[in-house]
Short mmCIF file of C-alpha atoms in Angstrom, two decimals:
data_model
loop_
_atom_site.label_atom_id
_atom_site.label_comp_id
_atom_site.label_asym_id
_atom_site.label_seq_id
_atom_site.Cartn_x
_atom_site.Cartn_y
_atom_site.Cartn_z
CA UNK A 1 -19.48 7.98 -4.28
CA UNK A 2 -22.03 5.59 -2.74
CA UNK A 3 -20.37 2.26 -0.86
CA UNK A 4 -22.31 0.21 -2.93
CA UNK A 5 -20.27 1.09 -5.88
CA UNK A 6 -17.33 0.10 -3.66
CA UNK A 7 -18.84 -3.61 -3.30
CA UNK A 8 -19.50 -4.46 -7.18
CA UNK A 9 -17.90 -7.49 -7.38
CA UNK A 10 -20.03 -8.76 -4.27
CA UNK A 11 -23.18 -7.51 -6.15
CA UNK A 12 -21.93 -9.67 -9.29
CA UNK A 13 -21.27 -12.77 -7.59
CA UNK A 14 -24.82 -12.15 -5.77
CA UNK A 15 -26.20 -11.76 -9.06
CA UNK A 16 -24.48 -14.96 -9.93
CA UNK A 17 -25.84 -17.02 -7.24
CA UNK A 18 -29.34 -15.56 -8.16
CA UNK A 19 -29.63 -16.89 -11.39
CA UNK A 20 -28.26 -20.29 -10.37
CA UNK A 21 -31.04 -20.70 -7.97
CA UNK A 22 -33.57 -19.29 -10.78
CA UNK A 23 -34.26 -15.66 -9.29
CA UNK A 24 -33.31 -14.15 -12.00
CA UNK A 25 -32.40 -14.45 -15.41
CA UNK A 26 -29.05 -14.38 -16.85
CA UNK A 27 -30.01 -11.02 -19.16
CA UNK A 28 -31.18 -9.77 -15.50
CA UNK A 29 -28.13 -10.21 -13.89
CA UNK A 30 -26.06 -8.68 -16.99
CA UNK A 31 -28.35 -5.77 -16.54
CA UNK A 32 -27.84 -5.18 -12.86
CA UNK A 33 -24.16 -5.22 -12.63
CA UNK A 34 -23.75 -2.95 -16.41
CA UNK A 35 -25.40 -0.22 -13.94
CA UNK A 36 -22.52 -0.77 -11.74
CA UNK A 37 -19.96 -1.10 -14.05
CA UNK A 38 -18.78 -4.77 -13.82
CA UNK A 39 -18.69 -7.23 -16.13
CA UNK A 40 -21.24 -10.26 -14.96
CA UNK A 41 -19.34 -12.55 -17.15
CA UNK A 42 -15.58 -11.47 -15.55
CA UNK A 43 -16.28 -11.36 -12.13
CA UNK A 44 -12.94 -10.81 -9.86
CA UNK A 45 -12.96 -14.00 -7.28
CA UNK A 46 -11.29 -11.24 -4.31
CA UNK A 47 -13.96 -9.02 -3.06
CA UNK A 48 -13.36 -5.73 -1.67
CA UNK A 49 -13.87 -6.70 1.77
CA UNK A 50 -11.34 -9.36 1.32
CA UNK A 51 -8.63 -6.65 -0.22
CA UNK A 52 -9.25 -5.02 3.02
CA UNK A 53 -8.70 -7.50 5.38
CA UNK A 54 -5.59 -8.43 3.35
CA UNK A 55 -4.24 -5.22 3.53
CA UNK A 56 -5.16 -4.81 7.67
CA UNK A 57 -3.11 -8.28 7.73
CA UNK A 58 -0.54 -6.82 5.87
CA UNK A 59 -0.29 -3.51 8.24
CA UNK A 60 -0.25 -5.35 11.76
CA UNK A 61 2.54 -8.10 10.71
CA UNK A 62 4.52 -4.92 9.74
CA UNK A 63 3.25 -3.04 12.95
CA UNK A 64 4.31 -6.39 14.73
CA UNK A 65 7.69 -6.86 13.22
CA UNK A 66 8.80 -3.14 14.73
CA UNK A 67 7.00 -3.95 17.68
CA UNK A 68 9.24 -7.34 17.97
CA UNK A 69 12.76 -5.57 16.78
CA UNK A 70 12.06 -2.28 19.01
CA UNK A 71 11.36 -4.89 21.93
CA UNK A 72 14.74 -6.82 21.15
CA UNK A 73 16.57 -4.13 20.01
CA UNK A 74 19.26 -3.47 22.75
CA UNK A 75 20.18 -7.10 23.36
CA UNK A 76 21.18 -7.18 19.19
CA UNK A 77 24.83 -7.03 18.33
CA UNK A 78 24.81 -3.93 16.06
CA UNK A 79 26.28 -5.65 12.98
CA UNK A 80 23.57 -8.64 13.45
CA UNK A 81 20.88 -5.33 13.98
CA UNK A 82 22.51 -3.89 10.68
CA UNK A 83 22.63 -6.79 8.41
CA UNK A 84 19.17 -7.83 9.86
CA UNK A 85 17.17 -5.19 8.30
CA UNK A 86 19.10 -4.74 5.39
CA UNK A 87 18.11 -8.26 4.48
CA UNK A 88 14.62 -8.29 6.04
CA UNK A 89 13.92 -5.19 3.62
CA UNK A 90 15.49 -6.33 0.74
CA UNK A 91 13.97 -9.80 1.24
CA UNK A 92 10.08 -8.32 1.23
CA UNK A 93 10.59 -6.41 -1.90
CA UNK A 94 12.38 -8.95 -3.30
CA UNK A 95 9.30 -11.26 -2.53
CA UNK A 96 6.75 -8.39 -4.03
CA UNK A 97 8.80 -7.94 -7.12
CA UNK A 98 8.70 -11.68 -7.60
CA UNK A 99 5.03 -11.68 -7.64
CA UNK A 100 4.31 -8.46 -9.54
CA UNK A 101 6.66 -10.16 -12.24
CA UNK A 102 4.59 -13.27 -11.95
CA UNK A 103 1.39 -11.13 -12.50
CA UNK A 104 0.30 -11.61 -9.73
CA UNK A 105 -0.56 -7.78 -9.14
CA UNK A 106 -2.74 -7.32 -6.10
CA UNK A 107 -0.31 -9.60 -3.89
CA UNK A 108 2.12 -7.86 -5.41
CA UNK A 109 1.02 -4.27 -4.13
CA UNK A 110 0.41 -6.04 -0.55
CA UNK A 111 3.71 -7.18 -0.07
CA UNK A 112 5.25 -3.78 -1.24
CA UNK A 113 3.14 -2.09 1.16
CA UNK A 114 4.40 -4.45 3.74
CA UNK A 115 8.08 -3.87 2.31
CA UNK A 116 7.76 -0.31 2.97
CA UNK A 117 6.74 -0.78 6.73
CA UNK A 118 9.75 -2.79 6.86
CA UNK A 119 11.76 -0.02 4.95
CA UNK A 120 10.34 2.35 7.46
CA UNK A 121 11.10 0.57 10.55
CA UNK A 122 14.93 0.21 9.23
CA UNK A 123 15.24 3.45 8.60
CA UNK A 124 14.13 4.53 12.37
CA UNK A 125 16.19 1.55 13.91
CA UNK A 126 19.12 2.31 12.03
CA UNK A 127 18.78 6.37 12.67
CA UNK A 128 18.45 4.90 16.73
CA UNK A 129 21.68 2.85 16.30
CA UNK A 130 23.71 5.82 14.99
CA UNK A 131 22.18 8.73 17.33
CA UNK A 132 20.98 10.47 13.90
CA UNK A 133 17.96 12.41 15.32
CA UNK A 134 19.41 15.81 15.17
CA UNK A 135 16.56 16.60 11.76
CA UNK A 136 13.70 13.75 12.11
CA UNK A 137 11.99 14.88 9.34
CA UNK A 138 14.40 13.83 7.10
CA UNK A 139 13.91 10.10 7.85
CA UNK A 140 10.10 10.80 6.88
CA UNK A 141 11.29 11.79 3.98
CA UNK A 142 13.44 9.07 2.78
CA UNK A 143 10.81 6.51 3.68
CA UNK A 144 8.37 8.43 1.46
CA UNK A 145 10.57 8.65 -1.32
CA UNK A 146 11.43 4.93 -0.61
CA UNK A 147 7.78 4.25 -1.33
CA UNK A 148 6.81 6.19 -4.17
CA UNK A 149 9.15 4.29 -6.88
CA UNK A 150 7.13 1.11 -5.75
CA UNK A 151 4.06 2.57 -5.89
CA UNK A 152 4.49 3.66 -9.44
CA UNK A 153 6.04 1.05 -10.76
CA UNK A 154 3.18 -1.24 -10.27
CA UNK A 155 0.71 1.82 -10.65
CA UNK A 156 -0.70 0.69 -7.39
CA UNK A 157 -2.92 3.03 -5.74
CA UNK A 158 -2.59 1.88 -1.95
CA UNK A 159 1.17 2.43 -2.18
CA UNK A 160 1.09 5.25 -3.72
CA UNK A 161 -1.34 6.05 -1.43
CA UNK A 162 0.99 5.15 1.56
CA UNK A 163 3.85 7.50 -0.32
CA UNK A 164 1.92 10.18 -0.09
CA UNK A 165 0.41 10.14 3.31
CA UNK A 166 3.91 9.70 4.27
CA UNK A 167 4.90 12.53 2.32
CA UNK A 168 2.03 14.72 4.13
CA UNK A 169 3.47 14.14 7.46
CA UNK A 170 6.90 15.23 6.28
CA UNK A 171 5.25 18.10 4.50
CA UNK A 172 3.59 19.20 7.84
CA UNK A 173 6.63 18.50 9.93
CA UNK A 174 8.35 20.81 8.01
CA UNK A 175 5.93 23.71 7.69
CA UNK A 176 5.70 22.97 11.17
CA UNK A 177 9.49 23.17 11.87
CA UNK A 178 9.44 26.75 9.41
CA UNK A 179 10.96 25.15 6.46
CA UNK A 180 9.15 24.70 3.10
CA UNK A 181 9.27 21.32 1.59
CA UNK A 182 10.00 21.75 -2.33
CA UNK A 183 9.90 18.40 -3.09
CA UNK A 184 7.06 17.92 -2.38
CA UNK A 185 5.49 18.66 -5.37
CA UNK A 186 7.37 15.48 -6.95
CA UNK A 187 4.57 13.25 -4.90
CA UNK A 188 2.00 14.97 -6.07
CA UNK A 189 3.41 13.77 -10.00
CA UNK A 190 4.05 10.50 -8.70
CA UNK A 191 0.23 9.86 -7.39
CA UNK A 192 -1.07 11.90 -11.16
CA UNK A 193 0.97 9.06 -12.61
CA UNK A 194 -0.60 6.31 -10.76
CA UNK A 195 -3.98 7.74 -11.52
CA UNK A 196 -3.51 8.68 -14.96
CA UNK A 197 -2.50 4.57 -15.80
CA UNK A 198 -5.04 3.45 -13.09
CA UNK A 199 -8.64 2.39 -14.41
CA UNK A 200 -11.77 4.51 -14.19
CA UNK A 201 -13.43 4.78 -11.17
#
């Protein structure tokens, strides 16, 4: 796969601003992005580069939110730590699920993937609260299978994509630890889902 492939809307909206300053001609343009396979005439106003730096935005406010309760963590009562993340968590899907039922898709999948960092970080504040280290792999697990459901639902492929690399560490952690994950075969269905309903690439 070549990058440029990866930056097709950019090339339309070039292609765009060519013929408006009469480099090219409209049938040009048409031509140039049918070898890339967009449409000239339905160009996406979000370019790739802009997904990206979305989704980096995304990942450090979630990285910062841990980073902020981990700091403030002991000085918490534990019912106010408790309730805290419950509603945190359940706030940020809520938010997502709002938005993927308003079509809104792509902010949609953002604020899931965000969601799950917040899932994540309950699940390992709430296993500190309660001294429930004794098997860590299983809280890698439960955020992983915390993820997938969102990730098909929406058939989004970034967090799907963050289900499964999730589900990879627990697999190795396992393996690692000499037991033999058999669920995880039920990721690997999850992510043929996703890219079975997902569009051609």
């Amino acid at each position: 796969m070549r990058l440029i492939r990866l930056l097709k809307n950019d090339i339309a909206r070039e292609a765009a601003e060519w013929v408006s300053e009469d480099i090219i001609t409209a049938p040009q343009a048409e031509r140039i992005c049918d070898r890339y396979g967009v449409d000239y005439h339905r160009v996406s106003s979000r370019s790739f580069a802009y997904n990206v730096l979305i989704g980096l935005g995304y990942l450090f406010i979630g990285l910062a939110l841990i980073t902020l309760l981990g700091a403030n963590w002991d000085e918490m009562p534990r019912a106010l730590r408790m309730w805290g993340l419950i509603i945190i968590t359940m706030a940020t899907q809520g938010v997502a699920l709002k938005f993927y039922l308003a079509g809104a898709e792509d902010r949609a999948a953002g604020v899931f993937f965000l969601g799950n960092l917040v899932f994540g970080a309950s699940i390992i504040l709430i296993a500190q609260v309660y001294h429930l280290g004794e098997h860590m792999q299983d809280g890698v697990f439960w955020w992983a299978l915390g993820c997938l459901p969102m990730g098909v639902l929406i058939s989004s492929s970034w967090v799907t994509l963050q289900a499964l690399v999730l589900a990879l560490v627990w697999f190795m952690l396992e393996v690692d630890m000499g037991f033999y994950p058999l669920l995880f075969p039920l990721f690997i269905l999850g992510s043929l889902v996703v890219l079975y309903r997902g569009q051609q690439s």
